[in-house]
Coordinates of C-alpha atoms in Angstrom, one line a residue:
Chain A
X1 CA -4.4 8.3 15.3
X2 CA -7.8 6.5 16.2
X3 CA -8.8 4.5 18.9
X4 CA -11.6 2.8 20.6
X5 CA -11.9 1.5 24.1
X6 CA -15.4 -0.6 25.1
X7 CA -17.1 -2.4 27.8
X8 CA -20.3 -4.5 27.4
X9 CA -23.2 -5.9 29.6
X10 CA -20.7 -8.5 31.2
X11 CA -18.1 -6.0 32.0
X12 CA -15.7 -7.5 29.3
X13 CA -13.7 -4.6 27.9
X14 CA -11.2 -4.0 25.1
X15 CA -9.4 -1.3 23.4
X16 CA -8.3 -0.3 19.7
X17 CA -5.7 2.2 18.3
X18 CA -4.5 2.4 15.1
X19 CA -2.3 5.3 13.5
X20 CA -0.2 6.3 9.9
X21 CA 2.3 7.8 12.3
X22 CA 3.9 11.1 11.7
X23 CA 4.1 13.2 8.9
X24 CA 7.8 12.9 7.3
X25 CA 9.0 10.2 10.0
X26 CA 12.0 7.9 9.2
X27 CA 10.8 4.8 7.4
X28 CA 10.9 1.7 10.2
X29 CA 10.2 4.1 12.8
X30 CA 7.2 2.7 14.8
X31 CA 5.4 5.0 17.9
X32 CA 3.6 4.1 20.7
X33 CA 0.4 2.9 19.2
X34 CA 1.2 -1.0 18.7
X35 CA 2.8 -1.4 22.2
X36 CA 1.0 -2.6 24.8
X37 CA 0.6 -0.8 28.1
X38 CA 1.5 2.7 25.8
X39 CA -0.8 3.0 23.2
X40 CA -3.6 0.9 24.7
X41 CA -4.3 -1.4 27.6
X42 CA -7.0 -3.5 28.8
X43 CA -7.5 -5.5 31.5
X44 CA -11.2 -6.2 32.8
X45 CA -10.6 -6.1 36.5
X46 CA -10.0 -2.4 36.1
X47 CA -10.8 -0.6 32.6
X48 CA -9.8 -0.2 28.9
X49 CA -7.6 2.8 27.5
X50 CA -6.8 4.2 24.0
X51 CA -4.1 6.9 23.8
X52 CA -2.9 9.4 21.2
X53 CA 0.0 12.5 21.0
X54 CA 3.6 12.1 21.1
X55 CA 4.2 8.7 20.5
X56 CA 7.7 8.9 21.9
X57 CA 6.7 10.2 25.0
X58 CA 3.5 8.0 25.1
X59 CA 6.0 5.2 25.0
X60 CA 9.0 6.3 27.8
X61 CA 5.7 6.9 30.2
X62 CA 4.0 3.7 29.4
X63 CA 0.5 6.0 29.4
X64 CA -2.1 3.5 28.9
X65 CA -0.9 1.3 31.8
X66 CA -0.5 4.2 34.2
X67 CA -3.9 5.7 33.8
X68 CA -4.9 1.9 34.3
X69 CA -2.9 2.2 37.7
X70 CA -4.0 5.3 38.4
X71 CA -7.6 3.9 37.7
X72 CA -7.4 1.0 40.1
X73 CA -6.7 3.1 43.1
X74 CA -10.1 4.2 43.3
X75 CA -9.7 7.3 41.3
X76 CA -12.4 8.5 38.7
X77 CA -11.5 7.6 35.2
X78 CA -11.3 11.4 33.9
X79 CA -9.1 12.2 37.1
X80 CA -6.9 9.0 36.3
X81 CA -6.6 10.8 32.5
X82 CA -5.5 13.4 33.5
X83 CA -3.3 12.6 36.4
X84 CA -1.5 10.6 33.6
X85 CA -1.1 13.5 31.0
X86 CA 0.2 15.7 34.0
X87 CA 2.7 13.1 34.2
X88 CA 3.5 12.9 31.3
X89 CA 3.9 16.5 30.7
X90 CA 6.0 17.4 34.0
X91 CA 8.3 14.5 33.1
X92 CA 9.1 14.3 29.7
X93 CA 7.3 17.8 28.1
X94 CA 4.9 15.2 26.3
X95 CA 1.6 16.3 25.1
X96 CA -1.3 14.5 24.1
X97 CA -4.8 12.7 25.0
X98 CA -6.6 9.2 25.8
X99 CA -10.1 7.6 26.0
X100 CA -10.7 5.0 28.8
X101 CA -14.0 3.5 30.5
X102 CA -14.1 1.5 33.4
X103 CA -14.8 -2.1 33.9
X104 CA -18.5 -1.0 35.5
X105 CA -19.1 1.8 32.6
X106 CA -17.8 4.7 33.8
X107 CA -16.2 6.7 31.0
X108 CA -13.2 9.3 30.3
X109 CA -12.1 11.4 28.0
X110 CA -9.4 14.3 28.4
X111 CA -5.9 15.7 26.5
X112 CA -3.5 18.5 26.9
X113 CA -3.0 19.0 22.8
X114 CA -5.1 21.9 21.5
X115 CA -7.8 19.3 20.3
X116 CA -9.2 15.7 20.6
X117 CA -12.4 14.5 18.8
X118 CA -14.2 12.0 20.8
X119 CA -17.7 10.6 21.4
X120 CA -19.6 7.8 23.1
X121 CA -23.0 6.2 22.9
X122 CA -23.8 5.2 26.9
X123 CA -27.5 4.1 27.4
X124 CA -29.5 5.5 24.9
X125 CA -27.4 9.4 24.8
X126 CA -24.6 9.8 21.7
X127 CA -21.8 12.3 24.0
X128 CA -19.6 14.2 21.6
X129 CA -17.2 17.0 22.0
X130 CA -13.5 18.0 20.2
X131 CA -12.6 21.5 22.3
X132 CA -11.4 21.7 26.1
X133 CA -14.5 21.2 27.8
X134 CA -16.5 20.7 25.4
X135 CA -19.5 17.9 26.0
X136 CA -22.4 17.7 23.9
X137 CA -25.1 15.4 24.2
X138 CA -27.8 13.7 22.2
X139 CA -30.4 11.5 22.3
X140 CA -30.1 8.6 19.9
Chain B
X1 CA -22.7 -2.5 33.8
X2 CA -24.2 -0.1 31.4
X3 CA -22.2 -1.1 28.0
X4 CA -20.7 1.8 26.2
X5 CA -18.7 2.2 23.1
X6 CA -16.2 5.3 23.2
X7 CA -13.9 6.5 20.3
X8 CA -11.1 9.4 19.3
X9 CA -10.2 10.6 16.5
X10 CA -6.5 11.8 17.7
X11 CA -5.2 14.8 19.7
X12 CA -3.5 17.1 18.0
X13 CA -4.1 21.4 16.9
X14 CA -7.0 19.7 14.4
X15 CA -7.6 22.6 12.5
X16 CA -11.1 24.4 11.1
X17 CA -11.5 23.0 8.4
X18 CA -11.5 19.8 9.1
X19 CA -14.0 20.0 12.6
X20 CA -16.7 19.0 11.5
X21 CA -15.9 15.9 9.3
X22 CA -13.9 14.8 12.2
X23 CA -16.6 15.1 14.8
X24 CA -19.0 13.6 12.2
X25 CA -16.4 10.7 11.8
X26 CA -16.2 10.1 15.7
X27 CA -19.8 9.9 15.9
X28 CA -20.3 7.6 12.9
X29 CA -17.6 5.0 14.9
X30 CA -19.4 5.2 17.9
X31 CA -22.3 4.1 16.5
X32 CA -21.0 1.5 14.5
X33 CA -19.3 -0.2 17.2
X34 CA -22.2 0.1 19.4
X35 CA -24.3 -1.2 16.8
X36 CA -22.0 -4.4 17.2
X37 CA -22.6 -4.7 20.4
X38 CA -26.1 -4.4 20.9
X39 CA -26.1 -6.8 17.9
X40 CA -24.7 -9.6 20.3
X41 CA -20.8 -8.8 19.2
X42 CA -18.1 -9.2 21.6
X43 CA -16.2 -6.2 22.9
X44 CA -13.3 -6.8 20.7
X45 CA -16.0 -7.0 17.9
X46 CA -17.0 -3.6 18.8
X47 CA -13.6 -2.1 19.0
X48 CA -12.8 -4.1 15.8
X49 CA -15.4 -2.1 14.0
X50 CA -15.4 1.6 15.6
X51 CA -11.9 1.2 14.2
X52 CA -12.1 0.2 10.7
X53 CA -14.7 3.1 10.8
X54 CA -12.4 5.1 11.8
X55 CA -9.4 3.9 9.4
X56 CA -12.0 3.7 6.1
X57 CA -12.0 7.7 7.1
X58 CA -9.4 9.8 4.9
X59 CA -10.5 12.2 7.7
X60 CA -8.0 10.6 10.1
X61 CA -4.7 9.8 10.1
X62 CA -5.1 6.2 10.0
X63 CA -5.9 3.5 7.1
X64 CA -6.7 5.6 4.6
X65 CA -5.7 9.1 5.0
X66 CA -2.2 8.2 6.7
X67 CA 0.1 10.7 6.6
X68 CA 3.6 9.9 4.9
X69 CA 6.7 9.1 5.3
X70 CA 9.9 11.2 4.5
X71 CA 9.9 8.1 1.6
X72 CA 6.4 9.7 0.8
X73 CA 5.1 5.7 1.8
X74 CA 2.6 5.0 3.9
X75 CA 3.0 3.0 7.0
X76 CA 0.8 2.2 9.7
X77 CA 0.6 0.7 13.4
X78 CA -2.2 -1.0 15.3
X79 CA -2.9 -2.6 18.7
X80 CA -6.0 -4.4 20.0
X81 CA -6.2 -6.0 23.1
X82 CA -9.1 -8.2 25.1
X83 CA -9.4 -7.3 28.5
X84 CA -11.2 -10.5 29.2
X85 CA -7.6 -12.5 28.6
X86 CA -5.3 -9.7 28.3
X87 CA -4.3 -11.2 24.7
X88 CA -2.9 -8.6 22.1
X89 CA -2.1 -8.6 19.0
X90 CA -0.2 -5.5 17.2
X91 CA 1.6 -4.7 13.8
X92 CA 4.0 -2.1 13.0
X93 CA 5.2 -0.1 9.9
X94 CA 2.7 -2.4 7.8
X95 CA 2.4 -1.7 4.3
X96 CA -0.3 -1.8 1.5
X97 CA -3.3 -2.9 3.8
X98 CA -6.9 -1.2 4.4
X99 CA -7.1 -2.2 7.9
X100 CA -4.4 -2.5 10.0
X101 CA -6.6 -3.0 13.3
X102 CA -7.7 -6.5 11.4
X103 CA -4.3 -7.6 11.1
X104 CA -3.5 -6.9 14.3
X105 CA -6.6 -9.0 15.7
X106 CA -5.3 -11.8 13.5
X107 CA -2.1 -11.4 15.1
X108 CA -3.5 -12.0 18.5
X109 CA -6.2 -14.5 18.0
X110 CA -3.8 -16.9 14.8
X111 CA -0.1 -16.4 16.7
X112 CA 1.6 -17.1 19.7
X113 CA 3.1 -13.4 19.4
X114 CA 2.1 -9.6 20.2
X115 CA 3.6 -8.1 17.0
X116 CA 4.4 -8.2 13.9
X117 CA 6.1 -5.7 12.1
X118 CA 7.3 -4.6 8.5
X119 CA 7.5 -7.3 5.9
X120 CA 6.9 -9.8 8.2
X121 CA 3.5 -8.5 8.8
X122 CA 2.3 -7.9 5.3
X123 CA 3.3 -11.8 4.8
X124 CA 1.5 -12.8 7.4
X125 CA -1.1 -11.1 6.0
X126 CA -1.0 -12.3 3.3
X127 CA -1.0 -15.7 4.0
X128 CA -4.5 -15.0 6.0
X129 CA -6.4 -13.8 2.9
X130 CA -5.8 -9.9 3.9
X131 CA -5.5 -8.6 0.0
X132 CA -2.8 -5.8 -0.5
X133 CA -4.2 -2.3 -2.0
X134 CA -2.3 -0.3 -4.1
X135 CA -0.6 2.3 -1.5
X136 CA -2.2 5.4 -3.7
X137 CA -5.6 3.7 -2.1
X138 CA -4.1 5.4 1.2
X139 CA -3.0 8.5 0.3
X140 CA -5.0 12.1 0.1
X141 CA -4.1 15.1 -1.0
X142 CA -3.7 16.3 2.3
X143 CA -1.0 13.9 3.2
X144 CA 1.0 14.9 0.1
X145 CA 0.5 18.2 0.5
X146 CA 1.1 18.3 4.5
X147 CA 5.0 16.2 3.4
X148 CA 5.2 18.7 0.9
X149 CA 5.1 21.9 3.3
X150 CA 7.4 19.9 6.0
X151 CA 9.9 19.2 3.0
X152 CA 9.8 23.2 1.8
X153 CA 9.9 24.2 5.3
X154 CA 12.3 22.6 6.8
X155 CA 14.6 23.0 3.8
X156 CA 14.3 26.7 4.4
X157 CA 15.1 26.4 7.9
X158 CA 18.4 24.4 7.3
X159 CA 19.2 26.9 4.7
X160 CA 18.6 29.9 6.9
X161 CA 20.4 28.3 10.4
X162 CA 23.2 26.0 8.4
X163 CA 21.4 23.0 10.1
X164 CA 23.4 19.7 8.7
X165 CA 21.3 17.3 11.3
X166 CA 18.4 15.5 9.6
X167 CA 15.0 17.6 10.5
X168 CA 12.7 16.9 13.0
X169 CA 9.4 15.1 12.2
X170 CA 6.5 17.4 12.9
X171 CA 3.0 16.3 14.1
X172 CA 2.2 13.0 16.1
X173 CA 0.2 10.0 16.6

């Protein structure tokens, strides 16, 4: 799965996803990737968000529309990442990982798989990383 | 607000070999998409385009480079939504197409609807000048090879446990 989540000058954002699924999957089965408010969301009076992992479980925890939630409480977009992979890992054993920025810029990345590949390009710095923890910056 | 243009290229155990194309492939998206936007694109432009990146990318398991199918076919979902509106557009299980994340903004900005799905979505399309590909355009190596293991593997398992339920997929989005 890939995804892409953006805001520009004006504060509009939008999201992305796109996936070939799972290896071996029954033909007709579709995940969470094409459903709104599961494999992405965006609204601009709070943020964007692209998600990837277990579409299944993705799906029964709607996870792009709670880290949105969690998001418009206040909360700082990494924390609202992972409050909503804690979720959904306590309450359905799901695993996986999500991008999101906020309607004024502020960006997230996190995921509870082994890896995620990511990166951003935020005034004038490329950001990069695919390991927990992981951040690696470069000028452009 | 400081525009930014941020990508992944999925979560999941992505193993050694493949590290350094995929963080390569990440960082090539970013930079096209932001390109986009400092160009005077629209948000959805810039999404739009990280995207196809990504999916033109045998590296990632989307567009080309899906994995397969127990029917060893390729089919593929997409979602892309405008914050601005809160329009979407989506396909799902779509056949025989490059882009799916292009079909899936034609679905939100040409339709009344969120998504389109199966045949219905390869019509539609279709009938808005997207050109089919042959599906061996999509496929690696990898992705036969990875059905390929699954197959032999979980063959082996039934065998050894006297399974008669239909495996489990492996992997995810």
């Amino acid at each position: 799965t890939v995804g892409c989540v953006v805001v520009d000058r004006e504060g509009h954002t939008s999201c992305a996803t796109s996936t070939g699924g799972i290896t071996a999957k029954m033909p007709g089965r579709v995940g969470d990737t094409p459903i709104v408010g599961a494999g992405g969301f965006a609204d601009d009076q709070v943020g964007a968000v692209s998600t990837t992992g277990h579409g299944e479980a993705i799906m029964k925890a709607c996870l792009a529309r709670h880290i949105t939630s969690v998001m418009g409480t206040g909360e700082s977009v990494k924390s609202s990442i992972q409050n909503g992979l804690a979720h959904m890992e306590s309450r359905i054993k799901g695993f996986g990982g999500a991008i999101a920025v906020s309607c004024k810029g502020e960006v997230g990345t996190h995921f509870s798989t082994p890896r995620m590949t990511w990166a951003y390009i935020q005034a004038g710095k490329l950001h990069y990383g695919i390991h927990p923890n992981q951040h690696v910056t470069e000028d452009l | 607000v400081e525009p930014v243009v941020v990508v992944h290229g999925g979560a999941w155990a992505v193993p050694e070999e493949l590290w350094d194309e995929s963080l390569q492939g990440v960082k090539a998206a970013a930079r096209r998409g932001y390109g986009v936007l400092t160009a005077g694109g629209s948000s959805v432009d810039a999404a739009e385009a990280s995207v196809v990146c990504l999916e033109d990318n045998p590296v990632f398991d989307a567009g080309t480079g899906s994995v397969l199918t127990f029917d060893e076919q390729v089919e593929m979902d997409a979602i892309i939504i405008d914050g601005t509106t809160m329009e979407a557009g989506a396909v799902g299980a779509i056949r025989n197409v490059l882009n799916p994340v292009k079909v899936a903004r034609l679905v939100m900005e040409k339709t009344d609807h969120i998504m389109l799905v199966g045949d219905g979505a390869n019509k539609f399309a279709a009938a808005h000048g997207v050109q089919e590909v042959d599906p061996e355009v999509l496929i690696t190596s990898l992705a036969r090879q990875t059905l390929a293991k699954y197959k032999k593997y979980t063959s082996t398992v039934y065998h050894l446990f006297n399974k008669t339920e239909k495996p489990e997929t492996s992997g995810h989005e």
